[in-house]
CSV table of C-alpha atoms in Angstrom, one decimal:
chain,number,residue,atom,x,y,z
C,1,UNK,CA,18.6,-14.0,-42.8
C,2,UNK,CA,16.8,-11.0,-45.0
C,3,UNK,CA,14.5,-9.5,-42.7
C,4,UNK,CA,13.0,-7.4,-45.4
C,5,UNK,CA,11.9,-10.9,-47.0
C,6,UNK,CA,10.8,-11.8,-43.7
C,7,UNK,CA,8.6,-8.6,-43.0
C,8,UNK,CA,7.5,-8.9,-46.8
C,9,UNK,CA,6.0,-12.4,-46.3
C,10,UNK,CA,4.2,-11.7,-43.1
C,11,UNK,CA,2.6,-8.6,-44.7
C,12,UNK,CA,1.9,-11.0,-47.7
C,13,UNK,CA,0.2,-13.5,-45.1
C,14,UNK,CA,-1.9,-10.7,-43.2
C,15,UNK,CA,-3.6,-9.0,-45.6
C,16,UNK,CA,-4.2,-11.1,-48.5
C,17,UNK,CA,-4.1,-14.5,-46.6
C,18,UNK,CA,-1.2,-15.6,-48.9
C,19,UNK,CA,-0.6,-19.7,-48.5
C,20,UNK,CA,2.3,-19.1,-50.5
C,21,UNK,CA,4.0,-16.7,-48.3
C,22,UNK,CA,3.2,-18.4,-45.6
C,23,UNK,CA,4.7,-22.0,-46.5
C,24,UNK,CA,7.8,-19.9,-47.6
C,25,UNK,CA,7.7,-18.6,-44.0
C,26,UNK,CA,6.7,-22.1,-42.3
C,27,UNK,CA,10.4,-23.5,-44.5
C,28,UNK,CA,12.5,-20.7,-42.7
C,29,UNK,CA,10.4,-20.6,-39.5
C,30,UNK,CA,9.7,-24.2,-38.7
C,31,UNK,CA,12.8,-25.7,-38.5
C,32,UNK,CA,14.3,-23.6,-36.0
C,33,UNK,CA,11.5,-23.5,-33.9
C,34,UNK,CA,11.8,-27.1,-33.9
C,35,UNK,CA,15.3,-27.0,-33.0
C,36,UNK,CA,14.5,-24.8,-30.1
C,37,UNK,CA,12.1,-27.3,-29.3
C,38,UNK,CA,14.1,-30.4,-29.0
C,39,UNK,CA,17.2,-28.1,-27.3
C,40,UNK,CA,14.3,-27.6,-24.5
C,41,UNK,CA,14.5,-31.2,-24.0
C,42,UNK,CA,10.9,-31.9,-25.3
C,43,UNK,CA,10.4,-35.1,-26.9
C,44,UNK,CA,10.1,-35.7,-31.1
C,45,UNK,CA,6.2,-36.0,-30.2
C,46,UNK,CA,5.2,-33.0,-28.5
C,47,UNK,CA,8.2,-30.7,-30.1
C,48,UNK,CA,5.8,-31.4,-33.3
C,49,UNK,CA,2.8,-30.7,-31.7
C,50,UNK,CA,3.8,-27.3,-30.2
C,51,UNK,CA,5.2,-27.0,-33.5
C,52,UNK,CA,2.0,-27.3,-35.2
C,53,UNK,CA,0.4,-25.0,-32.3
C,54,UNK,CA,3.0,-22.3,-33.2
C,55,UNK,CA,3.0,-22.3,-37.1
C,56,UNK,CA,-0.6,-22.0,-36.8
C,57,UNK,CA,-0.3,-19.0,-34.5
C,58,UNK,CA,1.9,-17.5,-37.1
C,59,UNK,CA,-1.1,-17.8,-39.8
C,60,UNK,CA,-4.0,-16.3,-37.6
C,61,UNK,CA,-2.0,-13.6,-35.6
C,62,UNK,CA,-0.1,-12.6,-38.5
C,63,UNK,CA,-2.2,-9.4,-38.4
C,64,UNK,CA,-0.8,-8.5,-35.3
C,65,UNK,CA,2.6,-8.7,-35.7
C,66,UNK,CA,4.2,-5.4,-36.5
C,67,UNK,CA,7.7,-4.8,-37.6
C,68,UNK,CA,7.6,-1.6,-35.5
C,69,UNK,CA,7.5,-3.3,-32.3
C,70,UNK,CA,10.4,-6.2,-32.5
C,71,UNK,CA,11.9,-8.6,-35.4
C,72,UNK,CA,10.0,-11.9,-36.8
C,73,UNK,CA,12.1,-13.7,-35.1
C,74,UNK,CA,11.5,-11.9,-32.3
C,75,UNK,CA,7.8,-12.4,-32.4
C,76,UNK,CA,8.2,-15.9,-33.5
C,77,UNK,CA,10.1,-16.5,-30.4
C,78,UNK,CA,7.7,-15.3,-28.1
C,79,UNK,CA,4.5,-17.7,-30.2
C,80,UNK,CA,6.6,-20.4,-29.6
C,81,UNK,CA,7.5,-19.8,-26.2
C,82,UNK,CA,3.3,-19.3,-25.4
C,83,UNK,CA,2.3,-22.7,-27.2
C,84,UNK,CA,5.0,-24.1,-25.2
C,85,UNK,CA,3.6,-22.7,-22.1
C,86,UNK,CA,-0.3,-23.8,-23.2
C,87,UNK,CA,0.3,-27.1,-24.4
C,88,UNK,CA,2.0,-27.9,-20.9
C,89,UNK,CA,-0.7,-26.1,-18.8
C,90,UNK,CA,-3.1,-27.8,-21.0
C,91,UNK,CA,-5.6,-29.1,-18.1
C,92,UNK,CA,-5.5,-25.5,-17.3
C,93,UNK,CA,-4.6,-23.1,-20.2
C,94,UNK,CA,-3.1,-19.3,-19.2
C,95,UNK,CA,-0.7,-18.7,-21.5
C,96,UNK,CA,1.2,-15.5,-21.0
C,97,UNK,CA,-0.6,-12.5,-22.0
C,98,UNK,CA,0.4,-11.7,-25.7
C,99,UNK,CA,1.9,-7.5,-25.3
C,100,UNK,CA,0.9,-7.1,-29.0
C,101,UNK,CA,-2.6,-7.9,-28.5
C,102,UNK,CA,-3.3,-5.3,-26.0
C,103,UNK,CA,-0.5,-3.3,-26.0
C,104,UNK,CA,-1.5,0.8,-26.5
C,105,UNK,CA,-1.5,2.1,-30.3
C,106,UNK,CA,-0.1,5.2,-29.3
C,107,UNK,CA,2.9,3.4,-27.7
C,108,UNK,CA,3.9,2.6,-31.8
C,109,UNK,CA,7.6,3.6,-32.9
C,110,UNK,CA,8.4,6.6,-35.3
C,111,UNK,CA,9.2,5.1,-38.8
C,112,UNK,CA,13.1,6.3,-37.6
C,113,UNK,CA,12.6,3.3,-35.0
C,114,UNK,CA,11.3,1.0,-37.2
C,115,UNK,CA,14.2,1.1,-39.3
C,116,UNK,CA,16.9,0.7,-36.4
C,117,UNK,CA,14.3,-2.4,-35.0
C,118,UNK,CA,14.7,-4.3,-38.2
C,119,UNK,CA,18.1,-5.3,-37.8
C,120,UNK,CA,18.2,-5.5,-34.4
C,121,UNK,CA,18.1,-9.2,-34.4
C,122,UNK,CA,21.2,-9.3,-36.7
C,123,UNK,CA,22.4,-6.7,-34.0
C,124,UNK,CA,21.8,-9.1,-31.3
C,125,UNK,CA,23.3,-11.8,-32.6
C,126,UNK,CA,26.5,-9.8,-33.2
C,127,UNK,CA,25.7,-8.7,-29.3
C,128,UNK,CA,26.0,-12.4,-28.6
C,129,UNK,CA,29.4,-13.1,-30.3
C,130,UNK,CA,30.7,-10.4,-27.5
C,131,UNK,CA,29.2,-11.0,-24.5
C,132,UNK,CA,31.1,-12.8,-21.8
C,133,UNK,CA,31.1,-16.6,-22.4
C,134,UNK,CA,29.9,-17.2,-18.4
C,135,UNK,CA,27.2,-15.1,-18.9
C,136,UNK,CA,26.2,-16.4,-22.8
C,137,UNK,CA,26.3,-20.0,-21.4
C,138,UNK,CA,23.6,-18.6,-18.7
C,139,UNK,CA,21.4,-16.9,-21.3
C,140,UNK,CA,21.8,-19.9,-23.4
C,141,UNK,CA,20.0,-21.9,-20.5
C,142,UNK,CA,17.6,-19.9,-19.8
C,143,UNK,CA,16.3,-19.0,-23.5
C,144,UNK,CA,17.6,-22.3,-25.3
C,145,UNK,CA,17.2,-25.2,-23.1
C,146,UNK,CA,14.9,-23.2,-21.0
C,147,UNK,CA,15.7,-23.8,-17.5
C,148,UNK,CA,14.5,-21.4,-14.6
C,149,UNK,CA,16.9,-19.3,-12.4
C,150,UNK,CA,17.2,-22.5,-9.7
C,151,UNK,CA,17.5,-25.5,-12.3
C,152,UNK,CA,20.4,-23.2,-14.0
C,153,UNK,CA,21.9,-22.5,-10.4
C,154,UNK,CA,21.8,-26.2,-9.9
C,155,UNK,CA,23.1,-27.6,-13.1
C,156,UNK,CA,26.3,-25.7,-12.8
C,157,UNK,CA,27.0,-25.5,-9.3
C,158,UNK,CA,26.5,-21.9,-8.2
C,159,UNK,CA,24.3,-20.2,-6.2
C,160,UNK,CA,21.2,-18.4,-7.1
C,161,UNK,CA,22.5,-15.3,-6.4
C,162,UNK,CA,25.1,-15.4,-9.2
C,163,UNK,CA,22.9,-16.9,-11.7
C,164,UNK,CA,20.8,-13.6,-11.3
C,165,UNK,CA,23.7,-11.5,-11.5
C,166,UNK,CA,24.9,-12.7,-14.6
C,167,UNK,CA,21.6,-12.8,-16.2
C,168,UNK,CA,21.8,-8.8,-15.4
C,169,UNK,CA,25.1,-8.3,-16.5
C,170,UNK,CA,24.7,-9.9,-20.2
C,171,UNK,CA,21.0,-8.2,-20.4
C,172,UNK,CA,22.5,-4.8,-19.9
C,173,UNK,CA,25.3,-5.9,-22.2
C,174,UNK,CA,23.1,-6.5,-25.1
C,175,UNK,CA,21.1,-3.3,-24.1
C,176,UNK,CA,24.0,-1.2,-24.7
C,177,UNK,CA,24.5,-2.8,-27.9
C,178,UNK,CA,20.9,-2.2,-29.1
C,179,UNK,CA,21.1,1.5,-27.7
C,180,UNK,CA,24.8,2.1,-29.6
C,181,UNK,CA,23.4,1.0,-32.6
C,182,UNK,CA,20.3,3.0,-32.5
J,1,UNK,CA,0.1,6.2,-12.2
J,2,UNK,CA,3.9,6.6,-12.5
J,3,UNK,CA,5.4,3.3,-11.9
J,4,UNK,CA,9.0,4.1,-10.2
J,5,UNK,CA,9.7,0.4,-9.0
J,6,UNK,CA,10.2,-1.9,-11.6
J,7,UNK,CA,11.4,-5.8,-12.6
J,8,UNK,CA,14.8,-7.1,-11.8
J,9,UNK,CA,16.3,-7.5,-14.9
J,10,UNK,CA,16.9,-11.5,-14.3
J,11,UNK,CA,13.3,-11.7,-13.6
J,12,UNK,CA,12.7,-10.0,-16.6
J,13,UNK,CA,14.8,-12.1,-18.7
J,14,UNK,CA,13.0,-15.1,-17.4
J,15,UNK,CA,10.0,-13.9,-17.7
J,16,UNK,CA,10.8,-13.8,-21.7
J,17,UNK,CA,12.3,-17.5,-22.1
J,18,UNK,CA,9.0,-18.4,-20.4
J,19,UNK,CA,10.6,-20.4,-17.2
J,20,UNK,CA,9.0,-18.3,-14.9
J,21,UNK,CA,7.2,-20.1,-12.5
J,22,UNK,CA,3.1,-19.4,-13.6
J,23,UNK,CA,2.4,-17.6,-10.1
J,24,UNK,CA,5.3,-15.5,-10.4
J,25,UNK,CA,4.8,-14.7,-14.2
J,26,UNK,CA,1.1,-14.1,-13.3
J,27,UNK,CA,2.3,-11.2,-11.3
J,28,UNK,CA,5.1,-10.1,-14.3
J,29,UNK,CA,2.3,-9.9,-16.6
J,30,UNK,CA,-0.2,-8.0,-14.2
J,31,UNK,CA,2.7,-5.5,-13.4
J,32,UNK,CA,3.6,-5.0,-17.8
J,33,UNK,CA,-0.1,-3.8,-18.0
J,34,UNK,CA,1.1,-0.9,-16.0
J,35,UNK,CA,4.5,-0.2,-16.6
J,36,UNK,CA,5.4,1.2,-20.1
J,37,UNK,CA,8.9,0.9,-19.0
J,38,UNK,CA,8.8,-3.0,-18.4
J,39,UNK,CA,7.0,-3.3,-21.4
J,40,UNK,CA,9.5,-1.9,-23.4
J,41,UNK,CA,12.5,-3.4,-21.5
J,42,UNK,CA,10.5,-6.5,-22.6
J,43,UNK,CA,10.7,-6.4,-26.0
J,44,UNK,CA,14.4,-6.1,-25.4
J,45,UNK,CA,14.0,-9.3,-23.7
J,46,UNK,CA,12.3,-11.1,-26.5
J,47,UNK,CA,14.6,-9.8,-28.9
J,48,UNK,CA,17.6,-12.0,-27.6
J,49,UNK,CA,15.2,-15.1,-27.6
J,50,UNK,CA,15.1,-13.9,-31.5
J,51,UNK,CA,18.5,-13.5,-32.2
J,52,UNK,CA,19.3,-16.7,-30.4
J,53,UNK,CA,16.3,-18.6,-32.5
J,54,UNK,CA,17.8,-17.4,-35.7
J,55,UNK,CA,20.6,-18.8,-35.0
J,56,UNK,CA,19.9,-22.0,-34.0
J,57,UNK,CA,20.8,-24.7,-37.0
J,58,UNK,CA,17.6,-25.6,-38.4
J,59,UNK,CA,15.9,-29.4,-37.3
J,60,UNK,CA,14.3,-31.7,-39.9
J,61,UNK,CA,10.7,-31.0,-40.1
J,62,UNK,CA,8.6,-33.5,-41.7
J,63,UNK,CA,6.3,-33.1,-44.8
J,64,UNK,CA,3.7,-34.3,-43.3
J,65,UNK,CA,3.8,-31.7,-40.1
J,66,UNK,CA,3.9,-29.0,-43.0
J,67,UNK,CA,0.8,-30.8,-44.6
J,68,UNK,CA,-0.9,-31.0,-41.6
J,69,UNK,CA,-0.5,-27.2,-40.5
J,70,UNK,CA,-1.7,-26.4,-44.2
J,71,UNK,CA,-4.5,-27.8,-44.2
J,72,UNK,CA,-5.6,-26.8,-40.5
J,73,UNK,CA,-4.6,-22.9,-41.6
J,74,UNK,CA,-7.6,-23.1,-44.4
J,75,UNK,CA,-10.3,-23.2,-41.0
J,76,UNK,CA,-8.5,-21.1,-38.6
J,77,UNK,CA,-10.0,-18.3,-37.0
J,78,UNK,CA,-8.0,-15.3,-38.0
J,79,UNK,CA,-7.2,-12.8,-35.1
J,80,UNK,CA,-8.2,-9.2,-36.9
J,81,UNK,CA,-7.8,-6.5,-34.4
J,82,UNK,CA,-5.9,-6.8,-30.9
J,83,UNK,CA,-8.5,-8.6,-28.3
J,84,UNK,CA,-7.7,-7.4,-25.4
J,85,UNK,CA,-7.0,-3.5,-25.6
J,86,UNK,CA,-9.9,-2.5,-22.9
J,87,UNK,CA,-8.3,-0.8,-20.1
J,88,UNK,CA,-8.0,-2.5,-17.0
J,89,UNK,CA,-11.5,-2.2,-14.9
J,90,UNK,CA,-12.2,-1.4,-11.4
J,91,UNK,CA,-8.1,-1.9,-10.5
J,92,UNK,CA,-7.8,-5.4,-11.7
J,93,UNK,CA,-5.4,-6.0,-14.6
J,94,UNK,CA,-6.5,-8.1,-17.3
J,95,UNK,CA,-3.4,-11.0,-16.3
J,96,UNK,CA,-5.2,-10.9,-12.8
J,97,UNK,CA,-8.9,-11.0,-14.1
J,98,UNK,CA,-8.1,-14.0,-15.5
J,99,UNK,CA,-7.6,-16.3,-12.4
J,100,UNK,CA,-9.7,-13.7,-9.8
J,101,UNK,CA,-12.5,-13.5,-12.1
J,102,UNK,CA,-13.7,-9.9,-11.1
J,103,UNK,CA,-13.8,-6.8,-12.2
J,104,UNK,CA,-13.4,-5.3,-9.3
J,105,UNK,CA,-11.2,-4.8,-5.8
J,106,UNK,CA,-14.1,-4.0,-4.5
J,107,UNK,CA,-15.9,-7.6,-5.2
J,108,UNK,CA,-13.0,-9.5,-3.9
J,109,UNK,CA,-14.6,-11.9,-0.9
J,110,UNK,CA,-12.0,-11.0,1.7
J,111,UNK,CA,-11.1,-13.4,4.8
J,112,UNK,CA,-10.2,-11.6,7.6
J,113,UNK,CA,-7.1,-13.0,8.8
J,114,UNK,CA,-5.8,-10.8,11.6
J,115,UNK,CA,-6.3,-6.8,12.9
J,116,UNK,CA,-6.4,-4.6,9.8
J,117,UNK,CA,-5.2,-7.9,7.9
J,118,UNK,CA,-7.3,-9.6,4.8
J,119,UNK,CA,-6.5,-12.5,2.2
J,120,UNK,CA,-8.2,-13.9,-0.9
J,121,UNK,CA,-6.1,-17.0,-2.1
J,122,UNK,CA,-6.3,-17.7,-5.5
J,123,UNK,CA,-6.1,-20.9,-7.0
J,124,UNK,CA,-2.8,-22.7,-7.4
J,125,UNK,CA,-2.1,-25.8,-9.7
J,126,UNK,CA,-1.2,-29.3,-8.8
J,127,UNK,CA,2.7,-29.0,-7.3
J,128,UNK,CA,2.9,-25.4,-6.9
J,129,UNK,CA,4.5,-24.3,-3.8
J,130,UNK,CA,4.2,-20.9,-1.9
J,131,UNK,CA,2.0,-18.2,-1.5
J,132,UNK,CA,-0.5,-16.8,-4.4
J,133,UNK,CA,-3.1,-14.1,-3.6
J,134,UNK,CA,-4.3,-10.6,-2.7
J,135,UNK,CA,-3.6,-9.3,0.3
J,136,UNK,CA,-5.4,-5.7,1.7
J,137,UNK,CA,-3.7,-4.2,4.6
J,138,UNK,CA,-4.9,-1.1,6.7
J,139,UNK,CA,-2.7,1.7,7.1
J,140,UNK,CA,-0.8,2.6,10.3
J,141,UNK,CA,1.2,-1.5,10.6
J,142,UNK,CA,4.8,-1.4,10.7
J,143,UNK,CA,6.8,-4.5,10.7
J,144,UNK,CA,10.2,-5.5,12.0
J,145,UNK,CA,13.0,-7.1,9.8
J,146,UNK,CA,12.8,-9.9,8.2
J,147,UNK,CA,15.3,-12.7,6.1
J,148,UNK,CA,14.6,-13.9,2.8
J,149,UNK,CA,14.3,-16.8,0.7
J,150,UNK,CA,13.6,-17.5,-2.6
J,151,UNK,CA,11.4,-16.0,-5.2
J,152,UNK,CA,9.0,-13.0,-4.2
J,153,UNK,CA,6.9,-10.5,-6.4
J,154,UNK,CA,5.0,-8.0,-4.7
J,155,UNK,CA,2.6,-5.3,-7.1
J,156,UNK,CA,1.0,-3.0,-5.3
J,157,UNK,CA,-2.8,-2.6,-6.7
J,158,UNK,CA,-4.0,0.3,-4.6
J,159,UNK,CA,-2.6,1.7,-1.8
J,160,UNK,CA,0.6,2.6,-1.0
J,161,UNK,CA,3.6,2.7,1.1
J,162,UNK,CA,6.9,3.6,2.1
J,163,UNK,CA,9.9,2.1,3.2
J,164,UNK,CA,14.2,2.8,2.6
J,165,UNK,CA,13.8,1.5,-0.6
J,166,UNK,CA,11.4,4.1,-1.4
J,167,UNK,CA,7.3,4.9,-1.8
J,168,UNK,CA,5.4,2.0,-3.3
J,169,UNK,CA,2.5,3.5,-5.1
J,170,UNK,CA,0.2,1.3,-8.0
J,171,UNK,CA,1.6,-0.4,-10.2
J,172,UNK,CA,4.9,-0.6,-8.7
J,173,UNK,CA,6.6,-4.0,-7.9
J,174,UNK,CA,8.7,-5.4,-5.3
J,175,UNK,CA,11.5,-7.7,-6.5
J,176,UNK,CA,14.1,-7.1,-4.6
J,177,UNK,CA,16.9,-9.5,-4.2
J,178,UNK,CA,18.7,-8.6,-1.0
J,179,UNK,CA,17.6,-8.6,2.5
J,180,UNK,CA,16.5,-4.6,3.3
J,181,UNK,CA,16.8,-3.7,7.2
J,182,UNK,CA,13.7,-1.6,7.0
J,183,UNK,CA,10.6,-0.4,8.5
J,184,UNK,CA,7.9,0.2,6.5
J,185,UNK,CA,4.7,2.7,6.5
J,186,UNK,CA,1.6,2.7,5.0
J,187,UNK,CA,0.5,5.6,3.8
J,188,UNK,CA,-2.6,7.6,3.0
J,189,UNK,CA,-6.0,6.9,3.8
J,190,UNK,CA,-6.9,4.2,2.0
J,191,UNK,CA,-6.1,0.3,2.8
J,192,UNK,CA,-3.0,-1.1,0.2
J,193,UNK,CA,-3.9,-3.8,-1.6
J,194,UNK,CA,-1.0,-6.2,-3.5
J,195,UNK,CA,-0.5,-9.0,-5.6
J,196,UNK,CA,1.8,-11.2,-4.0
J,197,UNK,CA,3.5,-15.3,-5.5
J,198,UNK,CA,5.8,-16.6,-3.9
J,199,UNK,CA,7.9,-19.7,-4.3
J,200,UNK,CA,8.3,-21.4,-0.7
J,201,UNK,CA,9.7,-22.3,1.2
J,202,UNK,CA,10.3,-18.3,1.7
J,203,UNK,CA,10.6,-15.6,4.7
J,204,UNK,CA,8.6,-12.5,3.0
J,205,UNK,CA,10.5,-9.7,1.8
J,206,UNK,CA,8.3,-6.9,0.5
J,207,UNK,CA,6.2,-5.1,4.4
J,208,UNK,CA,2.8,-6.2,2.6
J,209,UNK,CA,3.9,-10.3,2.2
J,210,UNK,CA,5.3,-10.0,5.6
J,211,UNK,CA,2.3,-8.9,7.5
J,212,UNK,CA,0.5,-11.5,6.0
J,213,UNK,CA,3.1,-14.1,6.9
J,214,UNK,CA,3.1,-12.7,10.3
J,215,UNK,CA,-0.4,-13.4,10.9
J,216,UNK,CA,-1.6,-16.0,9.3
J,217,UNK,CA,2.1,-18.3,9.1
J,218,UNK,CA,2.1,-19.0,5.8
């Protein structure tokens, strides 16, 4: 995945309002936000109405994302994951508050930053080919299929405690990737 | 404000695949307003939901969706500038002003609950379990032991106190896993007030959750 290309269309998309960019970003975008979709267990149906909820998330906060603060896949993630959360709380939206929308300016990353944060999703993802299969499977549950600590506890037959455990173990894994390489 | 208490890591990671109960995230969210070091750790968070994305082999998505979303993007409202920058008023994070609906502590319509003791529920949804609410304490209580159960987040708003885990000052959070043997103190003059979800059935953790459970049996 080019992540320059990425960050080049989303620029394209927030200043100029570029439909083109944007339905070069909905092709690579779209179609794995809807396979994260239907891995969560949502139905054909509403996977492609949170899809639609997301995708046009990704048009009208395109101004807000900024490569300083995390990947496009990264941010696309966490769209997905909030018009996920609103469309099931829908008698009573409160999606998660979004951190880029209020989060402190002066908080912003050195342009030394920015260039380690641009590949730290392809530094993740080589994070995740190293990281203890027990604990991948539990992250995979959790982000993938998205099942809370309990349901995950449950569905393979330990207790809570050791779900939690693991979860720390492969976050401070991948931490000590992203710090490594930074 | 110097946060020293922060998120489990677990917590955090749920927190960022979104399967956090809403009560419970409610309380995450409040406690990121205040902590730059949960905010970053965070990011961190989201990044693996990313990476994991970007790998995931890509499902069919229909022309017609992609129509659809075109022609909806020509009258969306663009979001220009970050809505939701104004600092935090009167004590109340913006997560928190969104279900209390004040911009104050010092609004909040307390019910008196027991000696020293106040509670303002706030509204839970259809099937959630447990406690969700504010709780104001006066200084001077000290509580014995307690066992736990499941999921329990404590942020202290104003206030503080201490215990063998350490001084709980605003901002900081309680999410401890393990039972503690402990005997906290409140300290300083003025009452502490917290945000507390809980998932139930639970036996309090944080001092501040179990006062309350002590006096009013929830």
């Amino acid at each position: 995945m080019d992540e320059q290309r990425l960050n080049h269309l989303m620029r394209q998309v927030a200043q100029n309002l570029d439909r083109a960019a944007f339905a070069e970003l909905f092709d690579i975008l779209a179609p794995r936000v809807k396979a994260s979709l239907m891995k969560a267990g949502l139905d054909s149906a509403t996977a492609d109405d949170v899809l639609q909820d997301a995708m046009i998330s990704v048009w009208t906060k395109a101004g807000l994302f900024d490569p300083a603060r995390g990947g496009v896949f990264s941010w696309v993630f966490t769209i997905a994951r909030n018009a996920r959360i609103d469309r099931a709380r829908r008698a009573k939206p409160l999606a998660p508050l979004d951190l880029m929308d209020w989060e402190p300016a002066d908080e912003a990353d050195t342009s030394e930053e920015q260039m380690v944060k641009a590949s730290e999703t392809e530094i993740l993802r080589q994070a995740l080919l190293t990281i203890a299969p027990e604990q991948k499977e539990i992250i995979e549950l959790a982000f993938v299929q998205e099942l809370t600590q309990a349901e995950i506890a449950s569905r393979l037959g330990l207790p809570l405690g050791t779900v939690k455990s693991r979860m720390r173990l492969a976050y401070a894994h991948l931490k000590k990737f992203l710090e490594q390489k930074s | 404000m110097s946060v020293s208490h922060h998120l489990d890591d677990a917590t955090l990671l749920s927190h960022a695949a979104g399967t956090l109960p809403r009560t419970l995230a409610l309380v995450v969210d409040a406690h990121l307003e205040m902590c730059p070091h949960c905010r970053a750790a965070l990011k961190a968070a989201n990044a693996i939901g990313g990476a994991l994305l970007s790998d995931l082999s890509p499902a069919p998505v229909s022309s017609s969706l992609k129509d659809a979303v075109m022609g909806r993007i020509g009258s969306a409202t663009i979001h220009r500038l970050p809505r939701a920058q104004a600092a935090r008023q009167g004590g109340v994070p913006l997560a928190l002003q969104r279900v209390l609906r004040l911009d104050s502590l010092d609004d909040i319509p307390w019910r008196k609950s027991a000696p020293g003791v106040h509670i303002h529920k706030l509204p839970k949804e259809a099937g959630e379990a447990g406690f969700f609410g504010l709780l104001k304490i006066a200084p001077g209580a000290a509580m014995p032991e307690h066992g736990h159960g499941g999921s329990e987040l404590t942020l202290i708003l104003q206030g503080a106190y201490h215990d063998e885990l350490g001084h709980f000052g605003e901002g900081d959070i309680a999410d401890h896993d393990e039972s503690v043997d402990h005997t906290p103190v409140a300290e300083g003059e003025q009452p502490c007030i917290c945000l507390v979800a809980t998932q139930a059935p639970t036996r309090f953790r944080s001092w501040p959750a179990r006062v309350m459970q002590k006096f009013i049996g929830i």
